[in-house]
Amino acid sequence: MSILELDNVTLKFGGLTAVNKLSFSVEQGEVFAIVGPNGAGKSTVFNLISRFYDPYEGSIRFDGHDLLKQKASGVASFGVARTFQNIELFDHASVLQNLLVGRHRHRQSNFLSELFFTPSVKRQEMQNRQLVEEIIDFLDLQAYRDKMIAGLPYGVRKVVEVGRALATDPKLLLLDEPASGLSVEETSDMRWWIDDIRRQMGITVLMVEHDMGLVSGVSDRVLALADGAKLALGTPSEVQSHPAVIEAYLGKAS
Ligand SMILES: Nc1ncnc2c1ncn2[C@@H]1O[C@H](COP(=O)(O)OP(=O)(O)O)[C@@H](O)[C@H]1O
Ligand SMILES: [Mg+2]
């Protein structure tokens, strides 16, 4: 069963067609990767799904909903969470605080109940804490729990960003270049986190990634893009050996 379906989606920036009549669907529970040279339109696809941009044409459906009828905040409440190509965390807050921010969309209280800190607000707060502590354990972040983001190594911040996305309790996790800037060892750890997120948490993962080792190691299917259009779609080995993909990479050498 597909959880996400893009059909004939086009987005233009002035005269530039960043995404060109693109159709693909992501199955429930799979890890699906989008690869392609720089400027291929990969991040733009994420920005379309997140509703930062309105497509020029086409449709996007998620979990039975027409996403194009939603605002960005509506997309998050349906269970879509993302990380960014350039990490976006609160630098002057702790790991724990950043993860608690991820819980925000689950707050069901109103101003008055919060003012008087009613039992239901208290219960909600305890549930939030518990879930966030579970994510800290899951991603092995205990040593950094109370440390400020600004002082953390880059590789740890990347993992915290994944944790913050997980804290929203998503059905679909969008990862934009999860391995960029990571060492070989950190990339290998990231591979296992992604595998565990899918297997243990049952979350569908859509990622953009340049590291073909990571893509092949963790993805069920891969979509290769060039100039906003589909070049090839299939298993990692099918896509890597596809003549159009080889040509696009040799031609643009990104
Ligand atoms: N906000 C924007 N305004 C104008 N052009 C953009 C914008 N965002 C991306 N582009 C252009 O759209 C194309 C696709 O960009 P992007 O999706 O970021 O590529 P990728 O993530 O595959 O490297 C590029 O040519 C890029 O310069
Ligand atoms: Mg990008």
Short mmCIF file of C-alpha atoms and ligand atoms in Angstrom, two decimals:
data_model
loop_
_atom_site.label_atom_id
_atom_site.label_comp_id
_atom_site.label_asym_id
_atom_site.label_seq_id
_atom_site.Cartn_x
_atom_site.Cartn_y
_atom_site.Cartn_z
CA MET A 1 0.00 0.00 0.00
CA SER A 2 1.33 3.45 -0.90
CA ILE A 3 1.58 5.99 1.89
CA LEU A 4 2.78 8.82 -0.35
CA GLU A 5 1.91 9.46 -4.00
CA LEU A 6 3.16 12.22 -6.25
CA ASP A 7 1.44 12.42 -9.60
CA ASN A 8 2.68 14.58 -12.47
CA VAL A 9 4.15 17.22 -10.15
CA THR A 10 5.84 20.27 -11.68
CA LEU A 11 7.43 23.25 -9.95
CA LYS A 12 9.01 26.21 -11.68
CA PHE A 13 11.20 28.94 -10.26
CA GLY A 14 10.78 31.67 -12.87
CA GLY A 15 12.13 30.16 -16.08
CA LEU A 16 13.71 27.16 -14.35
CA THR A 17 11.75 23.91 -14.10
CA ALA A 18 13.07 22.47 -10.82
CA VAL A 19 10.65 19.51 -10.79
CA ASN A 20 9.27 18.29 -14.10
CA LYS A 21 6.11 16.14 -14.37
CA LEU A 22 7.37 13.85 -11.63
CA SER A 23 5.36 10.83 -10.48
CA PHE A 24 6.37 8.24 -7.90
CA SER A 25 4.91 6.56 -4.85
CA VAL A 26 6.40 5.36 -1.58
CA GLU A 27 5.11 2.15 -0.01
CA GLN A 28 4.18 1.87 3.64
CA GLY A 29 7.20 0.66 5.64
CA GLU A 30 9.88 1.00 2.98
CA VAL A 31 13.06 3.04 2.85
CA PHE A 32 12.94 5.00 -0.41
CA ALA A 33 15.92 7.06 -1.57
CA ILE A 34 16.12 9.91 -4.06
CA VAL A 35 19.51 10.39 -5.70
CA GLY A 36 20.79 12.68 -8.41
CA PRO A 37 23.39 15.30 -9.23
CA ASN A 38 23.40 18.68 -7.48
CA GLY A 39 20.52 20.82 -8.63
CA ALA A 40 18.47 17.78 -9.73
CA GLY A 41 15.49 18.93 -7.64
CA LYS A 42 15.79 16.56 -4.67
CA SER A 43 15.39 19.14 -1.89
CA THR A 44 12.64 20.82 -3.89
CA VAL A 45 10.68 17.54 -3.87
CA PHE A 46 10.95 17.54 -0.06
CA ASN A 47 9.86 21.17 0.06
CA LEU A 48 6.83 20.32 -2.07
CA ILE A 49 5.84 17.44 0.22
CA SER A 50 6.34 19.70 3.26
CA ARG A 51 4.11 22.31 1.54
CA PHE A 52 6.77 25.04 1.52
CA TYR A 53 6.00 25.39 -2.19
CA ASP A 54 2.83 25.06 -4.24
CA PRO A 55 3.31 22.93 -7.34
CA TYR A 56 2.52 24.43 -10.71
CA GLU A 57 0.61 21.23 -11.57
CA GLY A 58 0.04 17.73 -10.24
CA SER A 59 -1.16 16.13 -7.03
CA ILE A 60 0.41 14.91 -3.79
CA ARG A 61 -1.45 12.45 -1.57
CA PHE A 62 -0.34 11.22 1.84
CA ASP A 63 -2.08 8.52 3.87
CA GLY A 64 -5.42 9.12 2.18
CA HIS A 65 -5.24 12.93 2.33
CA ASP A 66 -4.86 15.46 -0.47
CA LEU A 67 -1.76 17.27 0.81
CA LEU A 68 -2.24 20.22 -1.51
CA LYS A 69 -5.32 21.19 0.49
CA GLN A 70 -3.15 21.48 3.61
CA LYS A 71 -0.88 24.14 5.00
CA ALA A 72 2.63 23.19 6.15
CA SER A 73 1.39 22.82 9.74
CA GLY A 74 -1.37 20.48 8.55
CA VAL A 75 1.19 18.21 6.88
CA ALA A 76 3.06 17.82 10.18
CA SER A 77 -0.15 16.94 12.00
CA PHE A 78 -0.83 14.13 9.49
CA GLY A 79 2.47 12.56 10.53
CA VAL A 80 5.16 13.84 8.18
CA ALA A 81 8.44 14.90 9.84
CA ARG A 82 11.68 16.03 8.27
CA THR A 83 15.30 16.91 8.78
CA PHE A 84 17.09 19.56 6.76
CA GLN A 85 20.16 19.50 4.50
CA ASN A 86 21.59 22.17 6.83
CA ILE A 87 20.78 21.17 10.39
CA GLU A 88 18.02 23.28 11.94
CA LEU A 89 18.01 22.98 15.73
CA PHE A 90 17.81 25.48 18.58
CA ASP A 91 21.53 26.00 19.21
CA HIS A 92 21.15 27.49 22.66
CA ALA A 93 18.91 24.78 24.06
CA SER A 94 19.79 21.29 25.26
CA VAL A 95 19.27 18.05 23.37
CA LEU A 96 16.35 17.24 25.70
CA GLN A 97 14.74 20.64 25.10
CA ASN A 98 15.08 20.31 21.34
CA LEU A 99 13.38 16.92 21.43
CA LEU A 100 10.58 18.25 23.64
CA VAL A 101 9.94 20.93 21.02
CA GLY A 102 9.30 18.06 18.61
CA ARG A 103 6.48 16.92 20.90
CA HIS A 104 4.75 20.26 20.56
CA ARG A 105 2.27 19.16 17.92
CA HIS A 106 0.82 16.64 20.37
CA ARG A 107 -0.08 19.18 23.00
CA GLN A 108 -3.81 19.13 23.42
CA SER A 109 -4.16 21.62 26.23
CA ASN A 110 -5.53 25.12 26.03
CA PHE A 111 -4.32 28.26 27.69
CA LEU A 112 -6.49 27.98 30.83
CA SER A 113 -5.68 24.37 31.58
CA GLU A 114 -2.03 25.19 31.12
CA LEU A 115 -2.29 28.21 33.41
CA PHE A 116 -3.69 26.08 36.22
CA PHE A 117 -1.55 23.07 35.30
CA THR A 118 -4.46 20.64 35.47
CA PRO A 119 -3.95 16.88 35.90
CA SER A 120 -4.47 16.28 32.18
CA VAL A 121 -1.75 18.78 31.29
CA LYS A 122 0.52 17.15 33.84
CA ARG A 123 -0.20 13.71 32.39
CA GLN A 124 0.50 14.95 28.87
CA GLU A 125 3.78 16.49 29.99
CA MET A 126 4.84 13.22 31.60
CA GLN A 127 4.00 11.29 28.42
CA ASN A 128 6.02 13.77 26.37
CA ARG A 129 8.99 13.38 28.69
CA GLN A 130 8.76 9.61 28.59
CA LEU A 131 8.63 9.42 24.80
CA VAL A 132 11.54 11.84 24.47
CA GLU A 133 13.61 9.82 26.97
CA GLU A 134 12.87 6.70 24.91
CA ILE A 135 14.16 8.43 21.77
CA ILE A 136 17.30 9.55 23.64
CA ASP A 137 17.91 5.91 24.61
CA PHE A 138 17.04 4.63 21.15
CA LEU A 139 19.56 6.96 19.43
CA ASP A 140 22.17 6.49 22.15
CA LEU A 141 22.18 10.18 23.07
CA GLN A 142 22.26 9.79 26.88
CA ALA A 143 25.73 11.34 27.15
CA TYR A 144 24.48 14.51 25.43
CA ARG A 145 21.00 14.73 26.97
CA ASP A 146 21.57 18.01 28.88
CA LYS A 147 24.28 19.49 26.66
CA MET A 148 23.67 22.58 24.59
CA ILE A 149 23.42 21.95 20.82
CA ALA A 150 25.97 24.69 20.02
CA GLY A 151 28.79 22.77 21.72
CA LEU A 152 28.11 19.38 20.14
CA PRO A 153 30.08 17.74 17.32
CA TYR A 154 28.43 17.96 13.90
CA GLY A 155 27.77 14.21 13.74
CA VAL A 156 25.88 14.26 17.05
CA ARG A 157 23.78 17.23 15.93
CA LYS A 158 22.73 15.27 12.83
CA VAL A 159 21.48 12.45 15.07
CA VAL A 160 19.69 14.93 17.37
CA GLU A 161 17.90 16.34 14.34
CA VAL A 162 16.66 12.86 13.48
CA GLY A 163 15.57 12.51 17.12
CA ARG A 164 13.61 15.73 17.02
CA ALA A 165 11.78 14.55 13.90
CA LEU A 166 11.04 11.20 15.60
CA ALA A 167 9.66 13.03 18.64
CA THR A 168 6.70 14.17 16.52
CA ASP A 169 5.76 10.47 16.25
CA PRO A 170 5.69 10.51 12.44
CA LYS A 171 4.38 7.96 9.95
CA LEU A 172 6.77 9.26 7.29
CA LEU A 173 10.25 10.59 7.98
CA LEU A 174 11.93 12.77 5.34
CA LEU A 175 15.72 12.85 5.68
CA ASP A 176 17.58 15.37 3.53
CA GLU A 177 21.18 14.14 3.16
CA PRO A 178 21.45 12.39 6.56
CA ALA A 179 25.09 11.43 5.90
CA SER A 180 26.40 14.72 4.50
CA GLY A 181 29.41 15.89 6.49
CA LEU A 182 29.62 12.64 8.45
CA SER A 183 32.71 10.46 8.79
CA VAL A 184 32.71 6.91 7.44
CA GLU A 185 32.05 5.60 10.93
CA GLU A 186 29.22 8.08 11.61
CA THR A 187 27.69 7.24 8.22
CA SER A 188 27.70 3.58 9.16
CA ASP A 189 25.95 4.44 12.46
CA MET A 190 23.39 6.51 10.55
CA ARG A 191 22.70 3.49 8.36
CA TRP A 192 21.80 1.43 11.44
CA TRP A 193 19.64 4.21 12.89
CA ILE A 194 17.66 4.38 9.64
CA ASP A 195 17.31 0.61 9.58
CA ASP A 196 16.10 0.55 13.20
CA ILE A 197 13.68 3.43 12.63
CA ARG A 198 12.04 1.43 9.89
CA ARG A 199 12.21 -2.01 11.52
CA GLN A 200 11.58 -1.21 15.18
CA MET A 201 9.43 1.89 14.91
CA GLY A 202 7.68 0.92 11.67
CA ILE A 203 8.22 4.39 10.21
CA THR A 204 8.42 4.83 6.43
CA VAL A 205 11.58 6.69 5.39
CA LEU A 206 12.06 8.89 2.33
CA MET A 207 15.62 10.17 2.06
CA VAL A 208 17.78 12.21 -0.24
CA GLU A 209 21.38 11.05 -0.10
CA HIS A 210 24.61 11.28 -2.08
CA ASP A 211 26.45 8.47 -0.33
CA MET A 212 25.70 5.48 -2.58
CA GLY A 213 27.06 3.10 0.06
CA LEU A 214 24.40 4.28 2.50
CA VAL A 215 21.70 4.32 -0.21
CA SER A 216 22.47 0.75 -1.31
CA GLY A 217 22.81 -0.47 2.26
CA VAL A 218 19.50 0.74 3.56
CA SER A 219 17.07 1.47 0.70
CA ASP A 220 14.44 -0.83 -0.77
CA ARG A 221 14.00 1.36 -3.82
CA VAL A 222 15.79 4.30 -5.36
CA LEU A 223 14.57 7.09 -7.64
CA ALA A 224 17.25 8.80 -9.73
CA LEU A 225 16.44 12.37 -10.73
CA ALA A 226 18.09 14.71 -13.20
CA ASP A 227 16.84 18.17 -14.10
CA GLY A 228 13.73 17.57 -12.03
CA ALA A 229 12.63 14.49 -13.96
CA LYS A 230 12.73 10.75 -13.33
CA LEU A 231 15.74 8.99 -14.88
CA ALA A 232 15.27 5.57 -13.29
CA LEU A 233 13.38 3.88 -10.48
CA GLY A 234 14.14 0.46 -9.02
CA THR A 235 16.30 -1.44 -6.57
CA PRO A 236 19.64 0.20 -5.69
CA SER A 237 21.57 -2.09 -8.04
CA GLU A 238 19.10 -1.61 -10.91
CA VAL A 239 19.37 2.15 -10.61
CA GLN A 240 23.15 2.22 -10.22
CA SER A 241 23.65 0.17 -13.38
CA HIS A 242 21.06 2.09 -15.43
CA PRO A 243 22.72 3.69 -18.49
CA ALA A 244 20.86 7.02 -18.09
CA VAL A 245 22.00 7.26 -14.47
CA ILE A 246 25.62 6.49 -15.31
CA GLU A 247 25.53 9.12 -18.04
CA ALA A 248 23.97 11.77 -15.78
CA TYR A 249 26.65 11.22 -13.15
CA LEU A 250 29.54 11.17 -15.57
CA GLY A 251 28.15 14.17 -17.44
CA LYS A 252 27.68 16.37 -14.37
CA ALA A 253 30.13 14.77 -11.93
CA SER A 254 28.55 16.21 -8.77
N1 LIG B 1 14.00 28.95 -3.80
C1 LIG B 1 14.54 28.80 -5.01
N2 LIG B 1 14.48 29.80 -5.94
C2 LIG B 1 15.01 29.63 -7.18
N3 LIG B 1 15.60 28.50 -7.60
C3 LIG B 1 15.70 27.48 -6.74
C4 LIG B 1 15.17 27.57 -5.41
N4 LIG B 1 15.40 26.38 -4.77
C5 LIG B 1 16.03 25.61 -5.65
N5 LIG B 1 16.21 26.25 -6.84
C6 LIG B 1 16.82 25.69 -8.05
O1 LIG B 1 16.08 24.53 -8.38
C7 LIG B 1 16.95 23.48 -8.81
C8 LIG B 1 16.80 22.29 -7.89
O2 LIG B 1 17.33 22.61 -6.61
P1 LIG B 1 17.37 21.60 -5.39
O3 LIG B 1 16.04 20.95 -5.26
O4 LIG B 1 17.89 22.32 -4.21
O5 LIG B 1 18.43 20.53 -5.91
P2 LIG B 1 19.13 19.32 -5.15
O6 LIG B 1 18.57 19.25 -3.76
O7 LIG B 1 18.82 18.13 -5.99
O8 LIG B 1 20.60 19.62 -5.17
C9 LIG B 1 18.35 24.08 -8.81
O9 LIG B 1 18.63 24.53 -10.12
C10 LIG B 1 18.24 25.23 -7.83
O10 LIG B 1 19.18 26.24 -8.15
MG MG B 2 19.48 19.42 -1.88
#
